[in-house]
mmCIF file of C-alpha atoms and ligand atoms in Angstrom:
data_model
loop_
_atom_site.group_PDB
_atom_site.id
_atom_site.type_symbol
_atom_site.label_atom_id
_atom_site.label_comp_id
_atom_site.label_asym_id
_atom_site.label_seq_id
_atom_site.Cartn_x
_atom_site.Cartn_y
_atom_site.Cartn_z
ATOM 1 C CA MET N 1 -22.199 -7.966 3.060
ATOM 2 C CA PRO N 2 -18.720 -7.368 4.446
ATOM 3 C CA SER N 3 -17.824 -3.903 5.641
ATOM 4 C CA ALA N 4 -15.969 -1.491 3.430
ATOM 5 C CA GLN N 5 -12.790 -1.024 5.409
ATOM 6 C CA ARG N 6 -9.404 -0.427 3.810
ATOM 7 C CA ILE N 7 -5.674 -0.940 4.008
ATOM 8 C CA GLU N 8 -4.370 -1.373 7.568
ATOM 9 C CA HIS N 9 -0.636 -2.126 7.408
ATOM 10 C CA VAL N 10 2.185 -3.426 5.268
ATOM 11 C CA HIS N 11 5.150 -5.581 6.318
ATOM 12 C CA VAL N 12 8.232 -5.158 4.137
ATOM 13 C CA LYS N 13 11.764 -6.484 4.186
ATOM 14 C CA VAL N 14 14.706 -4.077 4.373
ATOM 15 C CA GLU N 15 18.380 -4.559 3.745
ATOM 16 C CA GLU N 16 19.481 -3.145 7.105
ATOM 17 C CA LEU N 17 17.284 -2.151 10.028
ATOM 18 C CA ASP N 18 20.021 0.132 11.355
ATOM 19 C CA SER N 19 19.958 2.406 8.321
ATOM 20 C CA ALA N 20 16.238 2.120 7.543
ATOM 21 C CA VAL N 21 14.574 2.663 10.915
ATOM 22 C CA PRO N 22 16.315 5.970 11.799
ATOM 23 C CA PHE N 23 15.138 7.367 8.445
ATOM 24 C CA TYR N 24 11.537 6.367 9.199
ATOM 25 C CA THR N 25 11.603 7.836 12.712
ATOM 26 C CA ASP N 26 13.980 10.825 12.531
ATOM 27 C CA VAL N 27 13.317 12.040 8.988
ATOM 28 C CA MET N 28 9.733 10.915 8.291
ATOM 29 C CA GLY N 29 8.559 11.183 11.906
ATOM 30 C CA LEU N 30 6.982 7.737 12.059
ATOM 31 C CA VAL N 31 6.613 6.487 15.623
ATOM 32 C CA GLU N 32 8.054 3.176 16.753
ATOM 33 C CA GLN N 33 5.134 1.300 18.303
ATOM 34 C CA ASP N 34 6.806 -2.001 19.111
ATOM 35 C CA ARG N 35 9.785 -4.236 18.377
ATOM 36 C CA SER N 36 9.877 -8.026 18.669
ATOM 37 C CA ASP N 37 11.631 -11.000 17.052
ATOM 38 C CA GLY N 38 13.593 -8.799 14.662
ATOM 39 C CA THR N 39 10.532 -6.884 13.409
ATOM 40 C CA VAL N 40 10.059 -3.171 14.064
ATOM 41 C CA TYR N 41 6.492 -1.801 14.021
ATOM 42 C CA LEU N 42 6.025 1.858 13.087
ATOM 43 C CA GLY N 43 2.916 4.002 12.942
ATOM 44 C CA CYS N 44 1.921 7.445 11.731
ATOM 45 C CA GLY N 45 1.238 8.358 15.362
ATOM 46 C CA LEU N 46 -2.398 9.442 15.135
ATOM 47 C CA ASP N 47 -3.676 6.184 16.560
ATOM 48 C CA GLU N 48 -2.207 3.170 18.305
ATOM 49 C CA ASN N 49 -1.976 1.008 15.195
ATOM 50 C CA PHE N 50 1.215 0.312 13.289
ATOM 51 C CA ASP N 51 1.239 1.079 9.563
ATOM 52 C CA LEU N 52 4.646 -0.277 8.556
ATOM 53 C CA ALA N 53 6.425 -3.361 9.874
ATOM 54 C CA VAL N 54 10.008 -3.957 8.774
ATOM 55 C CA SER N 55 12.317 -6.913 9.166
ATOM 56 C CA GLU N 56 15.840 -7.423 7.917
ATOM 57 C CA GLY N 57 16.733 -9.691 5.011
ATOM 58 C CA GLY N 58 16.333 -8.467 1.436
ATOM 59 C CA THR N 59 13.679 -6.075 0.206
ATOM 60 C CA GLY N 60 10.066 -6.224 -0.931
ATOM 61 C CA LEU N 61 6.797 -7.497 0.450
ATOM 62 C CA ASP N 62 6.187 -9.756 3.391
ATOM 63 C CA HIS N 63 2.434 -9.090 3.455
ATOM 64 C CA VAL N 64 -0.189 -6.379 3.195
ATOM 65 C CA ALA N 65 -3.245 -6.234 5.450
ATOM 66 C CA VAL N 66 -6.745 -4.847 4.991
ATOM 67 C CA ARG N 67 -8.860 -3.999 8.013
ATOM 68 C CA VAL N 68 -12.248 -5.601 8.612
ATOM 69 C CA GLU N 69 -14.670 -4.863 11.439
ATOM 70 C CA SER N 70 -15.286 -8.172 13.121
ATOM 71 C CA GLU N 71 -14.090 -11.676 13.809
ATOM 72 C CA ASP N 72 -17.168 -12.880 11.882
ATOM 73 C CA GLU N 73 -15.792 -11.248 8.742
ATOM 74 C CA VAL N 74 -12.379 -12.815 9.225
ATOM 75 C CA GLU N 75 -14.077 -16.194 9.638
ATOM 76 C CA SER N 76 -16.249 -15.721 6.577
ATOM 77 C CA TYR N 77 -13.206 -14.909 4.419
ATOM 78 C CA GLU N 78 -11.363 -17.858 5.933
ATOM 79 C CA ALA N 79 -14.268 -20.153 4.982
ATOM 80 C CA ARG N 80 -14.591 -18.748 1.492
ATOM 81 C CA LEU N 81 -10.862 -19.048 0.763
ATOM 82 C CA THR N 82 -10.825 -22.590 2.110
ATOM 83 C CA ASP N 83 -13.797 -23.485 -0.120
ATOM 84 C CA GLU N 84 -11.807 -22.181 -3.096
ATOM 85 C CA GLY N 85 -8.903 -24.436 -2.177
ATOM 86 C CA VAL N 86 -6.679 -21.567 -1.022
ATOM 87 C CA ASP N 87 -4.351 -22.225 1.939
ATOM 88 C CA VAL N 88 -5.067 -19.937 4.873
ATOM 89 C CA ARG N 89 -3.310 -19.233 8.144
ATOM 90 C CA ARG N 90 -4.892 -17.567 11.184
ATOM 91 C CA THR N 91 -2.722 -14.821 12.636
ATOM 92 C CA ASP N 92 -4.781 -13.957 15.718
ATOM 93 C CA GLY N 93 -2.880 -11.608 18.006
ATOM 94 C CA GLU N 94 0.478 -12.142 16.293
ATOM 95 C CA GLU N 95 1.065 -8.457 15.678
ATOM 96 C CA PRO N 96 0.850 -5.563 18.148
ATOM 97 C CA GLY N 97 -2.618 -4.064 18.454
ATOM 98 C CA GLN N 98 -4.148 -6.753 16.290
ATOM 99 C CA GLY N 99 -7.284 -8.638 17.192
ATOM 100 C CA VAL N 100 -7.751 -11.571 14.837
ATOM 101 C CA GLY N 101 -6.519 -12.151 11.308
ATOM 102 C CA VAL N 102 -6.215 -14.543 8.400
ATOM 103 C CA GLN N 103 -3.480 -14.638 5.752
ATOM 104 C CA PHE N 104 -3.499 -16.146 2.277
ATOM 105 C CA GLU N 105 -1.621 -15.762 -1.020
ATOM 106 C CA THR N 106 -2.725 -14.457 -4.404
ATOM 107 C CA PRO N 107 -2.110 -16.681 -7.460
ATOM 108 C CA THR N 108 1.412 -15.244 -7.884
ATOM 109 C CA GLY N 109 2.247 -15.613 -4.212
ATOM 110 C CA LYS N 110 1.617 -12.156 -2.786
ATOM 111 C CA ARG N 111 0.610 -12.536 0.859
ATOM 112 C CA VAL N 112 -2.524 -10.635 1.893
ATOM 113 C CA GLU N 113 -4.215 -10.504 5.288
ATOM 114 C CA PHE N 114 -7.552 -9.456 6.756
ATOM 115 C CA VAL N 115 -7.301 -8.176 10.326
ATOM 116 C CA THR N 116 -9.286 -6.575 13.088
ATOM 117 C CA VAL N 117 -7.555 -4.053 15.337
ATOM 118 C CA GLU N 118 -8.092 -3.034 18.949
ATOM 119 C CA ASP N 119 -7.916 0.753 18.372
ATOM 120 C CA TRP N 120 -10.351 1.215 15.547
ATOM 121 C CA ALA N 121 -12.316 4.378 16.183
ATOM 122 C CA TYR N 122 -10.829 7.473 14.512
ATOM 123 C CA PHE N 123 -7.610 9.438 14.453
ATOM 124 C CA HIS N 124 -7.133 11.859 17.319
ATOM 125 C CA SER N 125 -4.981 14.633 15.873
ATOM 126 C CA ASP N 126 -4.718 16.493 19.172
ATOM 127 C CA GLU N 127 -3.362 13.340 20.812
ATOM 128 C CA ALA N 128 -0.554 12.832 18.318
ATOM 129 C CA GLN N 129 2.182 10.599 19.666
ATOM 130 C CA ASP N 130 5.577 11.894 20.660
ATOM 131 C CA GLY N 131 8.037 11.895 17.769
ATOM 132 C CA ARG N 132 5.504 12.791 15.079
ATOM 133 C CA LEU N 133 6.515 15.689 12.836
ATOM 134 C CA GLY N 134 4.654 18.184 10.678
ATOM 135 C CA VAL N 135 5.701 16.231 7.585
ATOM 136 C CA THR N 136 4.587 12.847 8.942
ATOM 137 C CA PRO N 137 1.910 11.238 6.761
ATOM 138 C CA PRO N 138 -1.454 10.863 8.476
ATOM 139 C CA ASP N 139 -1.799 7.285 7.256
ATOM 140 C CA LEU N 140 -0.667 4.535 4.949
ATOM 141 C CA ASP N 141 -2.456 5.051 1.620
ATOM 142 C CA HIS N 142 -1.955 1.947 -0.553
ATOM 143 C CA VAL N 143 0.550 -0.648 -1.721
ATOM 144 C CA THR N 144 1.420 -1.392 -5.335
ATOM 145 C CA LEU N 145 2.770 -4.889 -5.929
ATOM 146 C CA MET N 146 4.744 -6.171 -8.887
ATOM 147 C CA SER N 147 3.192 -9.199 -10.480
ATOM 148 C CA PRO N 148 4.055 -11.507 -13.352
ATOM 149 C CA ASP N 149 0.286 -12.047 -13.839
ATOM 150 C CA VAL N 150 -1.628 -8.871 -13.004
ATOM 151 C CA GLN N 151 -4.966 -10.124 -14.276
ATOM 152 C CA ALA N 152 -4.851 -13.367 -12.273
ATOM 153 C CA ASP N 153 -3.981 -11.533 -9.042
ATOM 154 C CA ALA N 154 -6.566 -8.768 -9.483
ATOM 155 C CA GLU N 155 -9.390 -11.099 -10.518
ATOM 156 C CA PHE N 156 -8.603 -13.417 -7.609
ATOM 157 C CA LEU N 157 -9.031 -10.540 -5.142
ATOM 158 C CA ARG N 158 -12.247 -9.531 -6.919
ATOM 159 C CA ASP N 159 -13.772 -12.991 -7.246
ATOM 160 C CA VAL N 160 -12.806 -14.531 -3.904
ATOM 161 C CA VAL N 161 -12.484 -11.742 -1.317
ATOM 162 C CA ASP N 162 -14.755 -8.854 -2.414
ATOM 163 C CA PHE N 163 -12.269 -6.399 -3.890
ATOM 164 C CA LYS N 164 -13.397 -4.287 -6.837
ATOM 165 C CA ILE N 165 -11.276 -3.334 -9.794
ATOM 166 C CA SER N 166 -11.140 0.453 -10.233
ATOM 167 C CA ASN N 167 -8.947 0.694 -13.326
ATOM 168 C CA VAL N 168 -6.905 -1.516 -15.639
ATOM 169 C CA ILE N 169 -3.762 -0.567 -17.562
ATOM 170 C CA VAL N 170 -3.431 -2.117 -20.994
ATOM 171 C CA ALA N 171 -0.998 -1.853 -23.883
ATOM 172 C CA GLU N 172 -2.392 0.165 -26.795
ATOM 173 C CA GLU N 173 -1.538 -2.532 -29.297
ATOM 174 C CA ASN N 174 -2.739 -5.432 -27.162
ATOM 175 C CA ASP N 175 -5.549 -4.561 -24.828
ATOM 176 C CA ASP N 176 -6.027 -8.177 -23.803
ATOM 177 C CA GLU N 177 -2.902 -8.062 -21.689
ATOM 178 C CA TRP N 178 -3.203 -6.347 -18.334
ATOM 179 C CA GLY N 179 -0.112 -4.306 -17.508
ATOM 180 C CA GLY N 180 -1.599 -3.015 -14.282
ATOM 181 C CA ALA N 181 -4.725 -3.109 -12.149
ATOM 182 C CA PHE N 182 -5.968 -0.991 -9.242
ATOM 183 C CA THR N 183 -8.142 -2.806 -6.715
ATOM 184 C CA ARG N 184 -10.119 -1.460 -3.766
ATOM 185 C CA HIS N 185 -11.841 -3.085 -0.794
ATOM 186 C CA GLY N 186 -13.968 -0.044 -0.009
ATOM 187 C CA VAL N 187 -14.419 3.180 -1.946
ATOM 188 C CA HIS N 188 -10.796 4.434 -1.904
ATOM 189 C CA HIS N 189 -9.569 4.172 -5.507
ATOM 190 C CA HIS N 190 -6.924 1.589 -4.686
ATOM 191 C CA ASP N 191 -5.798 -0.246 -1.573
ATOM 192 C CA ILE N 192 -3.744 -2.859 -3.417
ATOM 193 C CA ALA N 193 -2.594 -2.231 -6.993
ATOM 194 C CA PHE N 194 -0.561 -4.462 -9.303
ATOM 195 C CA LEU N 195 1.945 -3.559 -11.981
ATOM 196 C CA GLY N 196 3.468 -6.078 -14.358
ATOM 197 C CA GLY N 197 7.101 -6.840 -13.682
ATOM 198 C CA PRO N 198 9.832 -9.426 -13.401
ATOM 199 C CA PRO N 199 9.023 -12.263 -10.975
ATOM 200 C CA GLU N 200 12.059 -11.502 -8.792
ATOM 201 C CA TYR N 201 10.285 -8.367 -7.544
ATOM 202 C CA SER N 202 7.258 -8.511 -5.253
ATOM 203 C CA MET N 203 6.632 -4.814 -4.761
ATOM 204 C CA HIS N 204 6.618 -1.595 -6.745
ATOM 205 C CA HIS N 205 5.939 0.840 -3.901
ATOM 206 C CA VAL N 206 4.413 1.600 -0.540
ATOM 207 C CA ALA N 207 2.361 4.809 -0.694
ATOM 208 C CA TRP N 208 1.888 7.244 2.184
ATOM 209 C CA GLU N 209 -1.056 9.600 2.336
ATOM 210 C CA MET N 210 -0.231 13.308 2.329
ATOM 211 C CA GLU N 211 -2.673 15.812 3.834
ATOM 212 C CA SER N 212 -1.965 18.297 1.038
ATOM 213 C CA THR N 213 0.459 19.117 -1.738
ATOM 214 C CA GLU N 214 1.945 21.674 0.668
ATOM 215 C CA GLN N 215 2.729 18.912 3.140
ATOM 216 C CA MET N 216 4.275 16.958 0.249
ATOM 217 C CA ARG N 217 6.512 19.928 -0.612
ATOM 218 C CA MET N 218 7.717 20.078 3.000
ATOM 219 C CA PHE N 219 8.238 16.314 3.084
ATOM 220 C CA VAL N 220 10.257 16.309 -0.133
ATOM 221 C CA ASP N 221 12.346 19.269 1.095
ATOM 222 C CA ARG N 222 13.054 17.329 4.268
ATOM 223 C CA ILE N 223 14.129 14.044 2.667
ATOM 224 C CA ASN N 224 16.174 16.012 0.139
ATOM 225 C CA GLN N 225 18.031 17.676 3.024
ATOM 226 C CA HIS N 226 18.771 14.142 4.236
ATOM 227 C CA GLY N 227 20.191 12.956 0.922
ATOM 228 C CA GLN N 228 17.167 11.353 -0.755
ATOM 229 C CA GLU N 229 16.248 12.442 -4.279
ATOM 230 C CA LEU N 230 12.942 11.907 -6.045
ATOM 231 C CA GLU N 231 12.842 9.233 -8.719
ATOM 232 C CA LEU N 232 9.695 10.753 -10.265
ATOM 233 C CA GLY N 233 7.438 13.725 -9.541
ATOM 234 C CA ILE N 234 5.851 15.848 -8.368
ATOM 235 C CA GLY N 235 3.060 15.155 -10.856
ATOM 236 C CA ARG N 236 -0.598 14.229 -11.124
ATOM 237 C CA HIS N 237 -1.814 10.741 -11.941
ATOM 238 C CA TYR N 238 -4.818 10.487 -14.224
ATOM 239 C CA VAL N 239 -5.812 7.136 -12.743
ATOM 240 C CA GLY N 240 -6.743 7.745 -9.102
ATOM 241 C CA ASP N 241 -6.552 11.528 -9.593
ATOM 242 C CA SER N 242 -3.748 11.920 -7.020
ATOM 243 C CA ILE N 243 -0.720 14.170 -6.720
ATOM 244 C CA PHE N 244 2.341 11.904 -6.574
ATOM 245 C CA SER N 245 6.067 11.733 -5.979
ATOM 246 C CA TYR N 246 8.320 8.686 -5.670
ATOM 247 C CA PHE N 247 11.679 8.011 -4.009
ATOM 248 C CA TRP N 248 13.755 5.061 -2.832
ATOM 249 C CA GLU N 249 14.065 4.827 0.945
ATOM 250 C CA PRO N 250 17.270 3.666 2.667
ATOM 251 C CA GLY N 251 15.835 0.203 3.380
ATOM 252 C CA GLY N 252 15.772 -0.548 -0.366
ATOM 253 C CA ASN N 253 12.090 -0.080 -1.226
ATOM 254 C CA ARG N 254 10.295 2.564 -3.270
ATOM 255 C CA PHE N 255 7.963 4.896 -1.358
ATOM 256 C CA GLU N 256 5.296 7.096 -2.909
ATOM 257 C CA LEU N 257 3.739 10.208 -1.416
ATOM 258 C CA ALA N 258 0.099 10.407 -2.482
ATOM 259 C CA ALA N 259 -2.217 13.363 -1.950
ATOM 260 C CA GLY N 260 -5.902 13.318 -2.792
ATOM 261 C CA VAL N 261 -6.441 9.772 -4.058
ATOM 262 C CA ALA N 262 -10.041 9.673 -5.291
ATOM 263 C CA ASP N 263 -13.001 7.840 -3.852
ATOM 264 C CA VAL N 264 -14.887 5.722 -6.366
ATOM 265 C CA ASP N 265 -18.616 5.066 -6.660
ATOM 266 C CA PRO N 266 -19.106 1.572 -5.208
ATOM 267 C CA ASN N 267 -20.836 0.436 -8.394
ATOM 268 C CA ALA N 268 -18.419 1.974 -10.907
ATOM 269 C CA GLU N 269 -17.181 -0.302 -13.676
ATOM 270 C CA PRO N 270 -13.408 -0.353 -14.266
ATOM 271 C CA GLY N 271 -11.991 1.988 -16.910
ATOM 272 C CA PHE N 272 -9.153 0.824 -19.179
ATOM 273 C CA TYR N 273 -6.187 3.132 -19.976
ATOM 274 C CA THR N 274 -2.699 2.864 -21.388
ATOM 275 C CA PHE N 275 0.245 3.365 -19.036
ATOM 276 C CA GLU N 276 0.977 6.806 -20.487
ATOM 277 C CA GLU N 277 -2.640 7.911 -20.081
ATOM 278 C CA ALA N 278 -2.811 6.560 -16.535
ATOM 279 C CA LEU N 279 0.524 7.979 -15.366
ATOM 280 C CA SER N 280 0.062 11.686 -15.987
ATOM 281 C CA ALA N 281 -2.966 13.951 -16.148
ATOM 282 C CA TRP N 282 -0.977 17.142 -16.733
ATOM 283 C CA GLY N 283 0.750 16.189 -19.979
ATOM 284 C CA PRO N 284 3.481 13.834 -21.029
ATOM 285 C CA ILE N 285 6.139 12.891 -18.509
ATOM 286 C CA ILE N 286 8.936 10.450 -19.182
ATOM 287 C CA PRO N 287 9.749 8.338 -16.137
ATOM 288 C CA PRO N 288 13.299 7.034 -15.736
ATOM 289 C CA GLU N 289 13.717 3.482 -16.989
ATOM 290 C CA SER N 290 14.014 2.288 -13.370
ATOM 291 C CA PHE N 291 10.404 3.273 -12.700
ATOM 292 C CA THR N 292 8.947 0.528 -14.864
ATOM 293 C CA SER N 293 11.719 -2.083 -14.670
ATOM 294 C CA GLU N 294 12.736 -2.053 -10.990
ATOM 295 C CA GLY N 295 10.923 -3.079 -7.865
ATOM 296 C CA SER N 296 11.886 -4.589 -4.565
HETATM 297 FE FE1 FE2 C 1 -0.124 -8.215 9.397
HETATM 298 FE FE1 FE2 C 2 0.731 4.430 -5.926
#
C-alpha cells in the first residue's frame, strides 16, 4: 500500500516574473530557493524544499506534485498509469531538491506529478531560512483546479493513483452533475480539488496553510498595506472545515489562505453538498461573480 504523503509543490505560470516574485519574497516572505531556465523556485523557508515554482508566460497551472516516500512508489505509479494507457514522463532530478518523479495528465489535461524529495524529515522552525517573515505560511496547503469535467478528473485520480474523494459539490436540482470535488492522497481533507469552469482556465487557486486565524489577520493586513484586496473572506468553509480568505496575487493567479483544514478518516465515504452549503459554515455569504466564473 502506498504511503499517505501529501501535496509537495505547485508550478504556475505568471504574467511577469518581475512583478510577481518581489511580492512573494518581500510581502509574503517566501524564500527563493533556486532559479534556472526562466523558472523561480520559492519555499516557505522551514525546510529546503520549494513549494511554488513560477515561470513567465500567461497564468494558471503548469503542474502540481504530491510527495511519495520512495522510488519504488514512483515506479509503481508509473507502471499502473502505463497499464491504463496514460502517457507518463519521468522527471528524475529535474527540479531542485527533487529525487525522482513521474508526471502524467488527468482526463482534462491537468498535469500531476509524484515526487520524492531529498529533505523529507520534518520542518525545523528554529532553523527558519533568512527572509522568512512572521506572516509567511508554514507550507503549501492544497491546489484547486478548474475543470470542464470534474467527475472524470476526480474519479481518474481515485481509480488510477490512490486518491480518495472527500466531498462532492452538486447542484440542488441536478445531483448527477459534479460541480466540484475534493480529493486527498493522505488524510488531509484535500490536496487537489476541482471546481467546474470554462476550459480556458486550468486553476481556481493555490492555497497556503496558515498557522492560525491570527496569522491570517496579520497576513491580510500586510498584503492590504501593499495594495492587495481580498476577493472573498474571511469566512469558514463547511466542506473542509477551514477558515479561508482569497485574493489575486500580482502574477495573475488566485491565492487562498487556509487555516485548520480538517483531517479525514481514511475510510470515510464522500459527502455530497451544494455549493452554498459547502462554501460557508457561518451563514450565507454571497461571493462576487468573479469567484465562480474566473480562474487562471
Ligand atoms: Fe514538479
Ligand atoms: Fe481551497
